[in-house]
PDB file of C-alpha atoms in Angstrom:
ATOM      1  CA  UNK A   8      11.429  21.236  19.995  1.00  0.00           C
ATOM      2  CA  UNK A   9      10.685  24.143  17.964  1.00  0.00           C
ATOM      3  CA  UNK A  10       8.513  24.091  14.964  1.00  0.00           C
ATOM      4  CA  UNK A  11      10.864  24.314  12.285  1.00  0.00           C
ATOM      5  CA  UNK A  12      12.743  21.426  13.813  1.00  0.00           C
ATOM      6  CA  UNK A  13       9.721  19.240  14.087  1.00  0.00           C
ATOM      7  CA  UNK A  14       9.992  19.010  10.377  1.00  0.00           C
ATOM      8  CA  UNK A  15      13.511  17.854  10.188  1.00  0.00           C
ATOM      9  CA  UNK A  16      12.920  14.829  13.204  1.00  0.00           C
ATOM     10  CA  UNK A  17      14.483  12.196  10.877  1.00  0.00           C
ATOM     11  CA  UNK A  18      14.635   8.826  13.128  1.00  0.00           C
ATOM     12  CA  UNK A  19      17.383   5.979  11.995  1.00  0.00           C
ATOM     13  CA  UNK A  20      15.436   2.421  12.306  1.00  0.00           C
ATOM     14  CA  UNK A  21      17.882  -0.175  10.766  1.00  0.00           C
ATOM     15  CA  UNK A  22      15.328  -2.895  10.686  1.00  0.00           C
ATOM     16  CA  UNK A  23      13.097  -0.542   8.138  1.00  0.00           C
ATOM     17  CA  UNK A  24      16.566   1.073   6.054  1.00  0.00           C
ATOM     18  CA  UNK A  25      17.993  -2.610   5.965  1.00  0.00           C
ATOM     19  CA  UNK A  26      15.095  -4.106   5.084  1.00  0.00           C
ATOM     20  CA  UNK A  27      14.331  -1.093   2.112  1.00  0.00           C
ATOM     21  CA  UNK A  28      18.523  -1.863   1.023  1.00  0.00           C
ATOM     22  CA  UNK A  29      17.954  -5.885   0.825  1.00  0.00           C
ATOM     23  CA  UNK A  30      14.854  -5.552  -0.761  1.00  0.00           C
ATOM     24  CA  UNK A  31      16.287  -3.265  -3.914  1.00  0.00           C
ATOM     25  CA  UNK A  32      19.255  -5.137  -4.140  1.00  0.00           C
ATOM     26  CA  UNK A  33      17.036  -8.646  -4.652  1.00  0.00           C
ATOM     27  CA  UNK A  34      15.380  -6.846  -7.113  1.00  0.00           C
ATOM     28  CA  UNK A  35      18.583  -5.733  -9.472  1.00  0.00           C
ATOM     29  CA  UNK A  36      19.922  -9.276  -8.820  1.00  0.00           C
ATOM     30  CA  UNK A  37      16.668 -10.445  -9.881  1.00  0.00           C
ATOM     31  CA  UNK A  38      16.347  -8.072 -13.030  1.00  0.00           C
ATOM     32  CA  UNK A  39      19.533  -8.604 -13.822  1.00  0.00           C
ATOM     33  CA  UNK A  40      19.341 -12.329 -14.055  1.00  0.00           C
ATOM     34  CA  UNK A  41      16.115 -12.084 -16.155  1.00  0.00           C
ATOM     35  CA  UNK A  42      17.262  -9.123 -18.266  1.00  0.00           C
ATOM     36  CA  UNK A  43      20.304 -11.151 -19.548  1.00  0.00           C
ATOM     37  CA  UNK A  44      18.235 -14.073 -20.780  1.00  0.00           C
ATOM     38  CA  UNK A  45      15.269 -11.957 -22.156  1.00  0.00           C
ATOM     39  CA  UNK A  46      15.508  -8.303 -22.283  1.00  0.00           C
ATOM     40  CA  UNK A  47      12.220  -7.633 -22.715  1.00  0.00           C
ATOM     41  CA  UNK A  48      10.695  -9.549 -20.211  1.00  0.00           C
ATOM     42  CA  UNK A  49      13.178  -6.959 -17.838  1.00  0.00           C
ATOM     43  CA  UNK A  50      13.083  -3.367 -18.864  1.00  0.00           C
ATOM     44  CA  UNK A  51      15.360  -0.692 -17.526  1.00  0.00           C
ATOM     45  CA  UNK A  52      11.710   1.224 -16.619  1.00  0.00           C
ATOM     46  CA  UNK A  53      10.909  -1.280 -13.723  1.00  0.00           C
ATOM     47  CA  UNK A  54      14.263  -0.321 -11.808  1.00  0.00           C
ATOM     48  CA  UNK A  55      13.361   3.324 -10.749  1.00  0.00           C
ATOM     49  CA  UNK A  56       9.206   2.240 -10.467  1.00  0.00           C
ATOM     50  CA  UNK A  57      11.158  -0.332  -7.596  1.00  0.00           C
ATOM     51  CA  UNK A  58      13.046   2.201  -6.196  1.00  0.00           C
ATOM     52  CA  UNK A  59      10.527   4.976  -5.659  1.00  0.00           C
ATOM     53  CA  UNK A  60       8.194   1.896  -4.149  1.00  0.00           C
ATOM     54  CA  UNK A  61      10.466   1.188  -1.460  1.00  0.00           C
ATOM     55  CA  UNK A  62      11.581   4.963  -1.206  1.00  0.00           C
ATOM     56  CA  UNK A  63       8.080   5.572  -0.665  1.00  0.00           C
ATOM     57  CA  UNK A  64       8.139   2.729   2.256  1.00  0.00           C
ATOM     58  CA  UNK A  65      11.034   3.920   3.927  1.00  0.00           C
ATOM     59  CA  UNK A  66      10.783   7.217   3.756  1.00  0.00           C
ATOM     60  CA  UNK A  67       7.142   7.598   5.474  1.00  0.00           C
ATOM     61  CA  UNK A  68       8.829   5.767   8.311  1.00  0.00           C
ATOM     62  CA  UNK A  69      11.738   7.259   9.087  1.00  0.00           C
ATOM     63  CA  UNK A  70      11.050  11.144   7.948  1.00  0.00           C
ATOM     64  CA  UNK A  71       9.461  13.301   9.812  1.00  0.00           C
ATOM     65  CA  UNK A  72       6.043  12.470   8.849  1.00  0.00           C
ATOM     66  CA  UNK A  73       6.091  10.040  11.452  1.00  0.00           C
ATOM     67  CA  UNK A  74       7.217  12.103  14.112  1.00  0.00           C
ATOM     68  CA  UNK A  75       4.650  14.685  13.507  1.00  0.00           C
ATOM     69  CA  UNK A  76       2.136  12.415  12.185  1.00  0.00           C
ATOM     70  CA  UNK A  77       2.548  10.490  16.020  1.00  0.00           C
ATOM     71  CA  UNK A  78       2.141  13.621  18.110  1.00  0.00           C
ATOM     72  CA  UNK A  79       0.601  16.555  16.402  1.00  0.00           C
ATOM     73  CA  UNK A  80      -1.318  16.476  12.946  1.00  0.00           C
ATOM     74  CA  UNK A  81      -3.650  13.495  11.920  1.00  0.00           C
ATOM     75  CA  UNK A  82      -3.990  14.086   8.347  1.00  0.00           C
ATOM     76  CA  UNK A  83       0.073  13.738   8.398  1.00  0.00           C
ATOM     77  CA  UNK A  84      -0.226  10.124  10.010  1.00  0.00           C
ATOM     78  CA  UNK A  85      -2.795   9.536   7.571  1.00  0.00           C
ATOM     79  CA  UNK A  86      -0.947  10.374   4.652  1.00  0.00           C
ATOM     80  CA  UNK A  87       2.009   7.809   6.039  1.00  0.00           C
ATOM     81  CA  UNK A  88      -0.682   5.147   6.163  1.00  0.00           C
ATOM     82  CA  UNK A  89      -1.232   5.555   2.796  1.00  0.00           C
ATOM     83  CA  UNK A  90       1.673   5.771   1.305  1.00  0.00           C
ATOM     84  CA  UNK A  91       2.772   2.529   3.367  1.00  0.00           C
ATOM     85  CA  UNK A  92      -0.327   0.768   2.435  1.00  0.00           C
ATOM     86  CA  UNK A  93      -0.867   2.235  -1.044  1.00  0.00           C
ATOM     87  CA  UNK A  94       1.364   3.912  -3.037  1.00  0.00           C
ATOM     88  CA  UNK A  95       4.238   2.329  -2.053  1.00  0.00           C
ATOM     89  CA  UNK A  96       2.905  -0.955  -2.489  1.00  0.00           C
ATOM     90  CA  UNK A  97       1.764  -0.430  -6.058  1.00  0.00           C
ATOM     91  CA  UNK A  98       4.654   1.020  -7.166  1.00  0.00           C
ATOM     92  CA  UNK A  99       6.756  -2.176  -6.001  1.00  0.00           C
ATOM     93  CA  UNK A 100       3.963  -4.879  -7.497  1.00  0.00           C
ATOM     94  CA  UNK A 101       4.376  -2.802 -10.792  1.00  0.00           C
ATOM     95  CA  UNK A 102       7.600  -3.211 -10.987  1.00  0.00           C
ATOM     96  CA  UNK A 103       7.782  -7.108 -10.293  1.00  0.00           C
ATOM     97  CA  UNK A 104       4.690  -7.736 -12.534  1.00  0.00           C
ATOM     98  CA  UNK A 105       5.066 -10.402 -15.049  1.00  0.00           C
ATOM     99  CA  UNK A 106       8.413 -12.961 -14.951  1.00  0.00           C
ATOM    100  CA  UNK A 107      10.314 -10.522 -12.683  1.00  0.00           C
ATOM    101  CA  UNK A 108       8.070 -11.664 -10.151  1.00  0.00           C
ATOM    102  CA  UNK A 109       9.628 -14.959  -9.928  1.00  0.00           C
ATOM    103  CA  UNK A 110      13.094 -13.470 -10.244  1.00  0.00           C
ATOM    104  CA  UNK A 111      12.650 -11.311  -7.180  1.00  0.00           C
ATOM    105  CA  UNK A 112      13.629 -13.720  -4.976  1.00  0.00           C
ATOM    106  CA  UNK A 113      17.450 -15.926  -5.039  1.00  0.00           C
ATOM    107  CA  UNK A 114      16.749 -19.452  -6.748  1.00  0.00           C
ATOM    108  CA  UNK A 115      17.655 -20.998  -3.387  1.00  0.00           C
ATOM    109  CA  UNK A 116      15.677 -19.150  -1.309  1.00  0.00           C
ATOM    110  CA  UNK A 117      12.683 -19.682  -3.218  1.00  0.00           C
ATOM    111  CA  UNK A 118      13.698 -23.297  -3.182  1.00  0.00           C
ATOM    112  CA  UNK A 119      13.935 -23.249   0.252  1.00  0.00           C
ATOM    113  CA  UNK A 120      10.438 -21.033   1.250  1.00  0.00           C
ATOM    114  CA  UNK A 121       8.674 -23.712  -1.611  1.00  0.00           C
ATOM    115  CA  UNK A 122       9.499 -26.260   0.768  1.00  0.00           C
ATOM    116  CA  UNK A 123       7.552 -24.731   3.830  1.00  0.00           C
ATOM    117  CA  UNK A 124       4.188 -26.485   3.460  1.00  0.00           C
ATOM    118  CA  UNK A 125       2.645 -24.064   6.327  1.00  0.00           C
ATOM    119  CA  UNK A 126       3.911 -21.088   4.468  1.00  0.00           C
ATOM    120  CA  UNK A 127       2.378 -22.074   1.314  1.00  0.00           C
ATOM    121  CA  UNK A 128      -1.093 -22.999   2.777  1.00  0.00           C
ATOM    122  CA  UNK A 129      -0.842 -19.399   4.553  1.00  0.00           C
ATOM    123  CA  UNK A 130      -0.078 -17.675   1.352  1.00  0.00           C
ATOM    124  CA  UNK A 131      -2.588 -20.100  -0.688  1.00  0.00           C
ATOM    125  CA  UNK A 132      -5.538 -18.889   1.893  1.00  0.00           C
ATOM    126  CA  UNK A 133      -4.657 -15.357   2.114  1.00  0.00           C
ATOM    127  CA  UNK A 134      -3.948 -14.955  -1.310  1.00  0.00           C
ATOM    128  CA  UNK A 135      -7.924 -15.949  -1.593  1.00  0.00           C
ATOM    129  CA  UNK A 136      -9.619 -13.185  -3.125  1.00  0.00           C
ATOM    130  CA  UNK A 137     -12.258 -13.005  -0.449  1.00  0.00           C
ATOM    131  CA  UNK A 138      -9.882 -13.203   2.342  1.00  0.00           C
ATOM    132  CA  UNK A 139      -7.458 -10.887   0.943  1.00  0.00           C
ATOM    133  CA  UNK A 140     -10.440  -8.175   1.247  1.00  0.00           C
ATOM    134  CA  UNK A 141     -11.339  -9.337   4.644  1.00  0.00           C
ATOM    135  CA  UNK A 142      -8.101  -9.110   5.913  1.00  0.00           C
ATOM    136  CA  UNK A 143      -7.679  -5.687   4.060  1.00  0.00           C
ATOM    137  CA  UNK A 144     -10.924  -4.652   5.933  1.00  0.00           C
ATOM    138  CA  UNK A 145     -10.030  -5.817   9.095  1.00  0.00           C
ATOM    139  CA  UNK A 146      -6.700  -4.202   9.120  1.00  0.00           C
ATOM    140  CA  UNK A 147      -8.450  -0.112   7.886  1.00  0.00           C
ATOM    141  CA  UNK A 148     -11.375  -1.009   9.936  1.00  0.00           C
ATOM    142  CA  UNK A 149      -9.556  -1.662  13.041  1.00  0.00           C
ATOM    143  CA  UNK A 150      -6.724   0.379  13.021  1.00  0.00           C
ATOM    144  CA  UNK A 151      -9.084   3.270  13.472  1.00  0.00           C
ATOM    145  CA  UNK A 152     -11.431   2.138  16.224  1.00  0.00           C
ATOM    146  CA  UNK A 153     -10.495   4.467  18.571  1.00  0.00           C
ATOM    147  CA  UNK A 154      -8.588   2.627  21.447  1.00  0.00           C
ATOM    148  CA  UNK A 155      -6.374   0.580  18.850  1.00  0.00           C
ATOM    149  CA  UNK A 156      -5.495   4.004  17.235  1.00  0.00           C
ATOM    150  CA  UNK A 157      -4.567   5.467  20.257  1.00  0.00           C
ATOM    151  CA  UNK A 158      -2.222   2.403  21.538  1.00  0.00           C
ATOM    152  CA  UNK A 159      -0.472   2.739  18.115  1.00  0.00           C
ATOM    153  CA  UNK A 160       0.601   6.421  18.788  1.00  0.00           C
ATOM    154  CA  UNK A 161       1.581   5.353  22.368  1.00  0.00           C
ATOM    155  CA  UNK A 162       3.155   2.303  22.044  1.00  0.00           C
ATOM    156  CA  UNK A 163       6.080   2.022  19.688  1.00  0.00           C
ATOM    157  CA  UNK A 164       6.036  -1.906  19.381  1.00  0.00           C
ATOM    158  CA  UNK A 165       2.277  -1.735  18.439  1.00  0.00           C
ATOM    159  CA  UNK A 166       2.628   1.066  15.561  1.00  0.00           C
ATOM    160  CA  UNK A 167       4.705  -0.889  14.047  1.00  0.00           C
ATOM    161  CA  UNK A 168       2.675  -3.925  14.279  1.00  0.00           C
ATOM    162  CA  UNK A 169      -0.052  -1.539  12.398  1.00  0.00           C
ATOM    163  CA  UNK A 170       2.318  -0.506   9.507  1.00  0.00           C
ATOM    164  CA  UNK A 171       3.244  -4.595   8.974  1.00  0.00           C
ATOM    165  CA  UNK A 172      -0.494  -5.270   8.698  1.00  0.00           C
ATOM    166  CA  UNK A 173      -1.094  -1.883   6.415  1.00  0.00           C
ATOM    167  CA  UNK A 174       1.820  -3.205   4.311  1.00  0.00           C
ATOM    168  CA  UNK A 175       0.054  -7.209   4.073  1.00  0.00           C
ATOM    169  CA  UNK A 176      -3.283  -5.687   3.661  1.00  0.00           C
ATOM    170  CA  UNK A 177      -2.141  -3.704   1.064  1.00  0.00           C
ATOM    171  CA  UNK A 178      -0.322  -6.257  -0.409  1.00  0.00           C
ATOM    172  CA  UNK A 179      -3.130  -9.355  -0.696  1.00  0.00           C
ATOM    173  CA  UNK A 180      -5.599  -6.732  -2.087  1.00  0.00           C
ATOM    174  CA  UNK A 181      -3.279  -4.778  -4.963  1.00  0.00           C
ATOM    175  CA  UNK A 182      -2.024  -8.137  -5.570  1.00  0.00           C
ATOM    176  CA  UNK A 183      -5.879  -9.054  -6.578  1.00  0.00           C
ATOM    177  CA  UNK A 184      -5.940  -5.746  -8.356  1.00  0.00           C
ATOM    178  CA  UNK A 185      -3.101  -5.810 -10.311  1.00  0.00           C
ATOM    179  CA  UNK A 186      -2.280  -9.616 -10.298  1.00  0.00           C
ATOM    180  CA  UNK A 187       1.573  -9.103 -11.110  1.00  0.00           C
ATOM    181  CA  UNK A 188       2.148 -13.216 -11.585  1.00  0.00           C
ATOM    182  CA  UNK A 189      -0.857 -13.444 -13.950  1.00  0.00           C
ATOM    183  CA  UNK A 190      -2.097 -16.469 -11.494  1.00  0.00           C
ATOM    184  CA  UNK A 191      -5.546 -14.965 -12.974  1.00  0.00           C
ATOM    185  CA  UNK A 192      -7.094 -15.751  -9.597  1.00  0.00           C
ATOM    186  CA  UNK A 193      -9.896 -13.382 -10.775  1.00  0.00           C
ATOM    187  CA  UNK A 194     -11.018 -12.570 -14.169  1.00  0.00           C
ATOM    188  CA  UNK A 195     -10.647  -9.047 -15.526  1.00  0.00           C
ATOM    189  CA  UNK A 196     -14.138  -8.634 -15.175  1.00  0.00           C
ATOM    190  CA  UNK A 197     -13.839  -9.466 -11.611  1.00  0.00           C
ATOM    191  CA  UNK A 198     -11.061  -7.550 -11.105  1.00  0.00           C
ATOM    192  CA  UNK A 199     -12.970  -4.531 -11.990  1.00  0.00           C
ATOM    193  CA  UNK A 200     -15.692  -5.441  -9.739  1.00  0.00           C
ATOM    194  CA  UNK A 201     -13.020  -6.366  -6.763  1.00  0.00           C
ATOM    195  CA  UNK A 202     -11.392  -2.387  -7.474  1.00  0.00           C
ATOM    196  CA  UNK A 203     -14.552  -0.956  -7.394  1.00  0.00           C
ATOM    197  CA  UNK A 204     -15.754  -2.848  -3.829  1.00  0.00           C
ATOM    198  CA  UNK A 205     -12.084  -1.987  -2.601  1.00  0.00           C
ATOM    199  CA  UNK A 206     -12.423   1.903  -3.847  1.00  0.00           C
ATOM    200  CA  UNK A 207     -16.035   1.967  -2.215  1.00  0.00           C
ATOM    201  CA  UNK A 208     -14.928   0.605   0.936  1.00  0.00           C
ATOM    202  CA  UNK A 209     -12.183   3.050   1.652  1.00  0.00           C
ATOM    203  CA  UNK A 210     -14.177   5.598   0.965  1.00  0.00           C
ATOM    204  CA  UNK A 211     -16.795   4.727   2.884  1.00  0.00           C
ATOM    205  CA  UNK A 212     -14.329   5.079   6.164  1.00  0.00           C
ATOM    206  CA  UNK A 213     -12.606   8.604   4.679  1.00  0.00           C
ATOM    207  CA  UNK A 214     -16.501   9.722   4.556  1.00  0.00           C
ATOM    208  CA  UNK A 215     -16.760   8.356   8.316  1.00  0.00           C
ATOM    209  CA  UNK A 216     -13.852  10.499   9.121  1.00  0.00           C
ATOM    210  CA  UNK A 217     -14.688  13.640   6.929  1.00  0.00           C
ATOM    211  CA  UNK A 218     -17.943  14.346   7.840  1.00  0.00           C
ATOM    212  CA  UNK A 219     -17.354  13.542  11.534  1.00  0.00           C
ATOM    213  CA  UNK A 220     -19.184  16.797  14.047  1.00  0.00           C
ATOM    214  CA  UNK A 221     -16.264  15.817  16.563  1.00  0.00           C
ATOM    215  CA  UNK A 222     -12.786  14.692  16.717  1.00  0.00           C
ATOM    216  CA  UNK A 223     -12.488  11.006  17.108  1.00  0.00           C
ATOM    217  CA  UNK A 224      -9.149  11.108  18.672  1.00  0.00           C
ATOM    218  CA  UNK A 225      -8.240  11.912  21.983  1.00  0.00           C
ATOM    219  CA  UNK A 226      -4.417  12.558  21.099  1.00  0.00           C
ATOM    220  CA  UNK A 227      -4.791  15.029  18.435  1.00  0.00           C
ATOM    221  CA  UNK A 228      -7.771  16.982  20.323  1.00  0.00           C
ATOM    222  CA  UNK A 229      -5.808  17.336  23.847  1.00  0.00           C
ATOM    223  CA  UNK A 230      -2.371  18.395  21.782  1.00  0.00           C
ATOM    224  CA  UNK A 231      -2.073  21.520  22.941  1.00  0.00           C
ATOM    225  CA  UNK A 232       0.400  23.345  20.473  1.00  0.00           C
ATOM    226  CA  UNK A 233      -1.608  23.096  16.936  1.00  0.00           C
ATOM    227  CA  UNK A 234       0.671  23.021  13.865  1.00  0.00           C
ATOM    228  CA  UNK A 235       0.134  24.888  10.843  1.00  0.00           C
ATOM    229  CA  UNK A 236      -3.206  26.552  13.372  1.00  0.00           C
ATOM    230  CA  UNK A 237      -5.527  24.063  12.473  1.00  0.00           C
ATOM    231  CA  UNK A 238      -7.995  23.143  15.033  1.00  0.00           C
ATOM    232  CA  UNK A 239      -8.537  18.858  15.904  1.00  0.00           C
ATOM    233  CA  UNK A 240     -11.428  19.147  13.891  1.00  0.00           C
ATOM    234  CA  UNK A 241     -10.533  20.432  10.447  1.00  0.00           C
ATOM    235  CA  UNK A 242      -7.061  18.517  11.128  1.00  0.00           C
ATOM    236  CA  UNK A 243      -9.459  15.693  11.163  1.00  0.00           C
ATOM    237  CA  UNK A 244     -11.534  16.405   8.207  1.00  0.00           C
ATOM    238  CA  UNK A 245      -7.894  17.315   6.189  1.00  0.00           C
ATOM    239  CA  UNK A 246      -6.861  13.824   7.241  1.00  0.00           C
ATOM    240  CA  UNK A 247     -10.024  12.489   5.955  1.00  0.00           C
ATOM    241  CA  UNK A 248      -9.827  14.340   2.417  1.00  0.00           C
ATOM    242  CA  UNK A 249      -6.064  12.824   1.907  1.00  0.00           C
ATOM    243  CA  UNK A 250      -7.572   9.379   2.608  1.00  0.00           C
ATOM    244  CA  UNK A 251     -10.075  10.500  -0.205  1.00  0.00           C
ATOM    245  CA  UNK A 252      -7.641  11.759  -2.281  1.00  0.00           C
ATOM    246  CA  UNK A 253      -5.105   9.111  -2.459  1.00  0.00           C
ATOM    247  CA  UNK A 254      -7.449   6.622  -3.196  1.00  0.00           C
ATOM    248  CA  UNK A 255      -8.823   8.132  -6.054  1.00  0.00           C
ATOM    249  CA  UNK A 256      -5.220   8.584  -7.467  1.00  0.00           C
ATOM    250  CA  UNK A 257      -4.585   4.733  -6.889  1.00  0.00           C
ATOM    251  CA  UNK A 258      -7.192   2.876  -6.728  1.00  0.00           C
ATOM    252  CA  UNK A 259      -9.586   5.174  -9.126  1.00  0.00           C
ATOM    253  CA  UNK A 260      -6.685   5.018 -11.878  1.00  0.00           C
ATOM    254  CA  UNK A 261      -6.458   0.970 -11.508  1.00  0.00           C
ATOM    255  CA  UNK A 262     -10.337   1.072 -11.970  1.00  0.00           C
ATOM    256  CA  UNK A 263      -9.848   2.866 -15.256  1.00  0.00           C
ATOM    257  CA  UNK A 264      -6.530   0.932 -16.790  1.00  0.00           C
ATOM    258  CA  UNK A 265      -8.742  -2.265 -15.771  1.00  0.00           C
ATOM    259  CA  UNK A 266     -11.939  -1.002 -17.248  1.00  0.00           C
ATOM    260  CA  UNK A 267      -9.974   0.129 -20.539  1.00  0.00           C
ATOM    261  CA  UNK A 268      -8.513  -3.457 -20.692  1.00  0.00           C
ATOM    262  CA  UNK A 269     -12.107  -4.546 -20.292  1.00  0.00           C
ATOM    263  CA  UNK A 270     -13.325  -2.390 -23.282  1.00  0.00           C
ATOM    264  CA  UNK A 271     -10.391  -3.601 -25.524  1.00  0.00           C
ATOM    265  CA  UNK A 272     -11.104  -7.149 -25.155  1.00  0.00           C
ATOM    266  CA  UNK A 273     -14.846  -6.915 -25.530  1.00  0.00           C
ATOM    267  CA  UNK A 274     -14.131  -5.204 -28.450  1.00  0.00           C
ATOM    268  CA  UNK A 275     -11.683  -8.120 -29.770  1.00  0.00           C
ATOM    269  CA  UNK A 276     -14.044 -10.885 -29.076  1.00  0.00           C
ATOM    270  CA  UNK A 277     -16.906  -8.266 -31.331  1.00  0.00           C
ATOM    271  CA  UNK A 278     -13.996  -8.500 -34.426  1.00  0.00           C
ATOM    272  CA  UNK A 279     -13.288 -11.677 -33.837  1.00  0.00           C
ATOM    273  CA  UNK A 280     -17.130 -12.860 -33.665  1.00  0.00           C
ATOM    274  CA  UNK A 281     -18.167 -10.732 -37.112  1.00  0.00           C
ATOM    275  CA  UNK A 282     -14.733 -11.845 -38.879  1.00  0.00           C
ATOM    276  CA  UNK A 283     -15.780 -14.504 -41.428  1.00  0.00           C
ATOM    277  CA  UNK A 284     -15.065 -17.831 -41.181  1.00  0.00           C
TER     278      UNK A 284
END
């Protein structure tokens, strides 16, 4: 395969195309249904943030950033973990924040997933602050010890294991972050706190890979045909600054809507405290 057609390996996975088409079309059923009783509550702005969420998804599966990401360059399998774990998954809990979160799903689905007691517990546990983080942890952590990395670009059934658990782990801690059902699980002040430990974490691992005086990765440094002539080291450190990178575009802007909330409600109770009685 030539180089030029390296970047065009598209790869068809129903499950992953299906699963991006019933997912949207939930959502406009949803919307729809909420937008009709209370406009507001559904604005036209939440259909494209949707969209580009799962677009996101999908596409960092089944483009060629998996293909190449799998076989030759690091930072571009980093970059797919991050837009499955990050930026896709914010876009989506942006768009379902608030009453459309309850609307996502059919009333009779929802009716029937209420009445699965083990799913609820499951959900009720993970959706613990503290063990949304752990599992978060677990899932960056161990994805990139060495021998689980490696059996993920080898073995097709277990890199898609590790996208599933990017996609929870990303899911139980945004959903702490940006706490689209107002369930108010943490307080804002909290919230800040659990962005910051979340932001500090991530980059604690990026620095881990970054700084690194050899490559950690067998696959990359034994490729023999080196895309775009980078060596397995600075196609390490590269994957290490996009890891860097994208967290500071996600997680470092949540940190600063939530600390802005923060300053605008301190500054409410202040009024509200000097306003005579």
């Amino acid at each position: 395969m030539t180089t030029e057609s390296l970047w065009r390996a598209w790869s068809f996975q129903p499950l992953v195309v299906g699963g991006g088409i019933v997912a949207i079309a939930f959502f406009l059923h949803g919307w729809s249904r909420l937008h009709r009783r209370r406009a507001g509550l559904a604005p036209w702005t939440r259909i494209p943030l949707f969209v580009a969420g799962v677009s996101v998804t999908v596409l960092a599966i089944v483009s060629p950033i998996d293909y190449i990401g799998e076989r030759y360059l690091q930072w571009v399998h980093m970059l797919q973990h991050v837009l499955i774990a990050d930026l896709g998954v914010v876009l989506l809990l942006l768009a379902v924040r608030g009453p459309l979160a309850v609307f996502f799903l059919p009333r009779n689905l929802i009716a029937a997933l209420a009445r699965m007691r083990a799913l609820r517990r499951t959900l009720s546990f993970l959706l613990r602050p503290g063990v949304s983080y752990g599992v978060w942890v677990a899932v960056l952590v161990g994805w990139h010890i060495p021998p689980l990395y490696e059996a993920a670009l080898h073995h097709r059934a277990v890199h898609d294991l590790e996208h599933l658990s990017f996609v929870l782990g990303g899911l139980l801690v945004w959903t702490q972050m940006i706490d689209p059902s107002r369930h108010e699980r943490l307080s804002l002040a909290e919230r800040l706190g659990y962005t910051a430990l979340v932001f500090w974490t991530g980059q604690v691992l990026a620095y881990v890979i970054l700084f690194s005086f050899e490559p950690l990765f067998s696959t990359y440094a034994e490729e023999p045909r080196r895309l775009l002539g980078l060596s397995p080291l600075s196609d390490q450190k590269l994957a290490g600054l996009v890891m860097m990178l994208e967290q500071t575009l996600t997680v470092g802007t949540c940190f600063l809507v939530l600390l802005r909330a923060s300053r605008r409600r301190l500054a409410a109770v202040a009024v509200g405290e000097h306003r005579p009685a």
